[in-house]
Short mmCIF file of C-alpha atoms in Angstrom, two decimals:
data_model
loop_
_atom_site.label_atom_id
_atom_site.label_comp_id
_atom_site.label_asym_id
_atom_site.label_seq_id
_atom_site.Cartn_x
_atom_site.Cartn_y
_atom_site.Cartn_z
CA ALA A 228 74.18 -61.47 -27.89
CA PRO A 229 75.23 -61.86 -24.25
CA SER A 230 72.88 -60.07 -21.95
CA ALA A 231 74.19 -57.63 -19.41
CA PRO A 232 73.62 -58.58 -15.82
CA PRO A 233 70.68 -56.82 -14.19
CA SER A 234 71.58 -53.93 -11.98
CA LEU A 235 71.66 -54.96 -8.38
CA SER A 236 69.43 -53.44 -5.80
CA SER A 237 71.04 -50.87 -3.54
CA THR A 238 70.02 -52.88 -0.54
CA VAL A 239 72.43 -55.67 0.21
CA ALA A 240 70.83 -58.81 1.48
CA PRO A 241 72.58 -60.54 4.35
CA PRO A 242 74.68 -63.44 3.20
CA SER A 243 72.94 -66.76 3.47
CA LEU A 244 75.73 -68.94 2.23
CA PRO A 245 76.93 -71.82 4.36
CA PRO A 246 79.64 -70.80 6.86
CA TYR A 247 82.25 -73.17 5.46
CA PHE A 248 82.82 -70.93 2.43
CA ILE A 249 84.10 -68.09 4.60
CA LYS A 250 87.83 -67.60 4.22
CA GLY A 251 89.72 -69.33 7.00
CA SER A 252 87.14 -72.05 7.55
CA ILE A 253 88.74 -75.35 8.51
CA ILE A 254 87.95 -78.23 6.20
CA GLN A 255 88.68 -81.86 7.03
CA LEU A 256 89.71 -84.04 4.12
CA ALA A 257 88.83 -87.73 3.97
CA ASP A 258 92.26 -88.72 5.31
CA GLY A 259 91.78 -86.46 8.32
CA GLU A 260 94.04 -83.65 7.13
CA LEU A 261 92.82 -80.16 7.94
CA LYS A 262 93.04 -77.33 5.42
CA ARG A 263 91.65 -73.85 5.10
CA VAL A 264 88.92 -73.54 2.48
CA GLU A 265 90.98 -71.08 0.43
CA ASP A 266 93.91 -73.50 0.34
CA LEU A 267 92.02 -76.46 -1.13
CA LYS A 268 93.33 -77.90 -4.37
CA THR A 269 91.74 -80.11 -7.00
CA GLU A 270 93.80 -83.06 -5.73
CA ASP A 271 92.33 -82.67 -2.24
CA PHE A 272 88.86 -83.39 -3.58
CA ILE A 273 90.04 -86.17 -5.87
CA GLN A 274 92.00 -87.94 -3.13
CA SER A 275 89.18 -87.54 -0.64
CA ALA A 276 86.71 -89.04 -3.07
CA GLU A 277 89.05 -91.96 -3.70
CA ILE A 278 89.07 -92.72 0.01
CA SER A 279 85.33 -92.31 0.34
CA THR A 280 83.26 -95.46 0.23
CA GLU A 281 80.08 -93.69 -0.83
CA LEU A 282 81.00 -90.63 -2.85
CA LYS A 283 82.73 -90.11 -6.15
CA ILE A 284 83.59 -87.00 -8.09
CA ASP A 285 81.88 -86.13 -11.31
CA SER A 286 82.97 -83.56 -13.86
CA SER A 287 80.19 -81.06 -14.37
CA THR A 288 80.62 -78.71 -17.30
CA VAL A 289 78.87 -75.34 -17.17
CA GLU A 290 76.55 -75.20 -20.17
CA ARG A 291 74.59 -72.07 -19.44
CA ILE A 292 74.38 -69.31 -16.84
CA GLU A 293 71.37 -67.05 -16.65
CA GLY A 294 69.65 -64.83 -14.17
CA SER A 295 66.94 -66.27 -12.04
CA HIS A 296 63.34 -65.31 -12.63
CA THR A 297 62.70 -65.21 -8.92
CA SER A 298 65.40 -62.85 -7.68
CA PRO A 299 68.35 -60.85 -9.02
CA ASN A 300 70.40 -62.35 -6.20
CA PHE A 301 70.12 -65.78 -7.76
CA ALA A 302 71.43 -67.37 -10.92
CA VAL A 303 70.48 -70.57 -12.69
CA VAL A 304 73.49 -72.65 -13.69
CA GLN A 305 72.98 -75.53 -16.08
CA PHE A 306 75.52 -78.33 -15.92
CA SER A 307 76.31 -81.29 -18.09
CA VAL A 308 77.09 -83.91 -15.47
CA GLY A 309 79.34 -86.93 -15.74
CA GLU A 310 80.12 -89.22 -18.62
CA HIS A 311 76.47 -89.41 -19.60
CA ARG A 312 76.31 -85.60 -19.83
CA ALA A 313 73.07 -85.47 -17.92
CA GLN A 314 71.57 -82.00 -17.82
CA VAL A 315 71.15 -80.63 -14.31
CA SER A 316 70.15 -77.08 -13.43
CA VAL A 317 70.68 -75.52 -10.04
CA GLU A 318 69.51 -72.18 -8.72
CA VAL A 319 72.11 -70.60 -6.49
CA LEU A 320 73.02 -67.26 -5.00
CA VAL A 321 75.19 -65.36 -7.47
CA GLU A 322 78.03 -65.43 -4.95
CA TYR A 323 77.84 -69.22 -4.42
CA PRO A 324 81.29 -70.65 -5.15
CA PHE A 325 81.90 -73.74 -7.25
CA PHE A 326 85.27 -75.45 -7.44
CA VAL A 327 86.60 -75.54 -10.99
CA PHE A 328 89.05 -78.31 -11.87
CA GLY A 329 92.61 -77.06 -11.92
CA GLN A 330 91.52 -73.52 -11.17
CA GLY A 331 89.81 -73.18 -7.83
CA TRP A 332 86.80 -71.33 -6.50
CA SER A 333 84.61 -69.57 -9.05
CA SER A 334 81.21 -67.94 -8.86
CA CYS A 335 78.78 -66.07 -11.05
CA CYS A 336 79.67 -62.88 -9.20
CA PRO A 337 83.21 -63.23 -7.84
CA ASP A 338 83.35 -59.65 -6.59
CA ARG A 339 80.39 -60.34 -4.35
CA THR A 340 81.86 -63.65 -3.20
CA THR A 341 85.08 -61.94 -2.23
CA GLN A 342 83.17 -59.13 -0.56
CA LEU A 343 80.94 -61.40 1.50
CA LEU A 344 83.24 -64.33 2.19
CA GLU A 345 86.74 -62.96 1.56
CA LEU A 346 87.20 -66.11 -0.50
CA PRO A 347 89.48 -65.61 -3.50
CA CYS A 348 87.30 -66.36 -6.47
CA THR A 349 87.25 -66.11 -10.25
CA LYS A 350 84.36 -65.69 -12.64
CA LEU A 351 82.41 -68.85 -13.41
CA SER A 352 82.05 -69.17 -17.17
CA VAL A 353 80.41 -71.43 -19.71
CA GLY A 354 82.79 -74.30 -20.41
CA ASP A 355 84.25 -74.42 -16.91
CA VAL A 356 84.42 -77.93 -15.48
CA CYS A 357 83.30 -77.99 -11.86
CA ILE A 358 83.72 -80.65 -9.22
CA SER A 359 80.48 -82.25 -8.18
CA LEU A 360 79.62 -85.35 -6.21
CA THR A 361 77.54 -88.35 -6.90
CA LEU A 362 77.07 -91.73 -5.28
CA LYS A 363 79.58 -94.44 -6.10
CA ASN A 364 76.96 -97.14 -6.36
CA LEU A 365 73.42 -96.19 -7.13
CA ARG A 366 72.24 -99.76 -7.27
CA ASN B 14 86.23 -64.68 31.69
CA VAL B 15 86.25 -65.80 28.10
CA GLU B 16 86.19 -69.50 27.51
CA PRO B 17 88.12 -70.78 24.52
CA ARG B 18 85.79 -71.85 21.75
CA SER B 19 86.47 -74.81 19.60
CA VAL B 20 86.89 -74.03 15.92
CA PRO B 21 84.27 -75.68 13.75
CA VAL B 22 85.59 -78.24 11.30
CA PHE B 23 83.62 -78.96 8.16
CA PRO B 24 83.82 -82.13 6.05
CA TRP B 25 85.26 -81.78 2.55
CA HIS B 26 82.13 -83.06 0.87
CA SER B 27 80.08 -80.15 2.18
CA LEU B 28 81.85 -77.84 -0.22
CA VAL B 29 80.90 -79.35 -3.54
CA PRO B 30 77.38 -79.77 -4.87
CA PHE B 31 75.70 -83.12 -5.13
CA LEU B 32 74.48 -83.04 -8.71
CA GLU B 33 72.20 -85.94 -9.28
CA PRO B 34 70.51 -86.29 -12.66
CA SER B 35 66.80 -86.75 -12.30
CA GLN B 36 65.82 -90.36 -12.66
CA SER B 37 64.11 -90.52 -16.01
CA GLY B 38 64.53 -94.05 -17.06
#
């Protein structure tokens, strides 16, 4: 059975997310175009990766989301990365936004993301396919 | 006097995670 999220502490920790996730932040694409973070589309990442000489985009499917053992403010997200479906787990703040293909920004706690960053955000769910990066040539 | 501040510009690749499978063979 799905477990209910733990109740959050009444004290709100200061946000420690990178500043570029705040609504209105200016992002430069690989071709030099400037866009606000909330206006980014899937194609922006795909086209930027195509231009990049070092980076390529991988599809990372969310396999599992669970609370962190270390803090209720964190979640552990397990991804299946790339064509080889390598298993990679990351521990992130619950409000940390991932970009879901064809959908946009999503986080484990979208209400908190919107509250802290004003970034429009949907709920990250198992099965979502997120954009991640890897190196074009590892050899 | 308030001097105009330049707006920070962030590269696109900062926004998506670098998920690298651990090298296991």
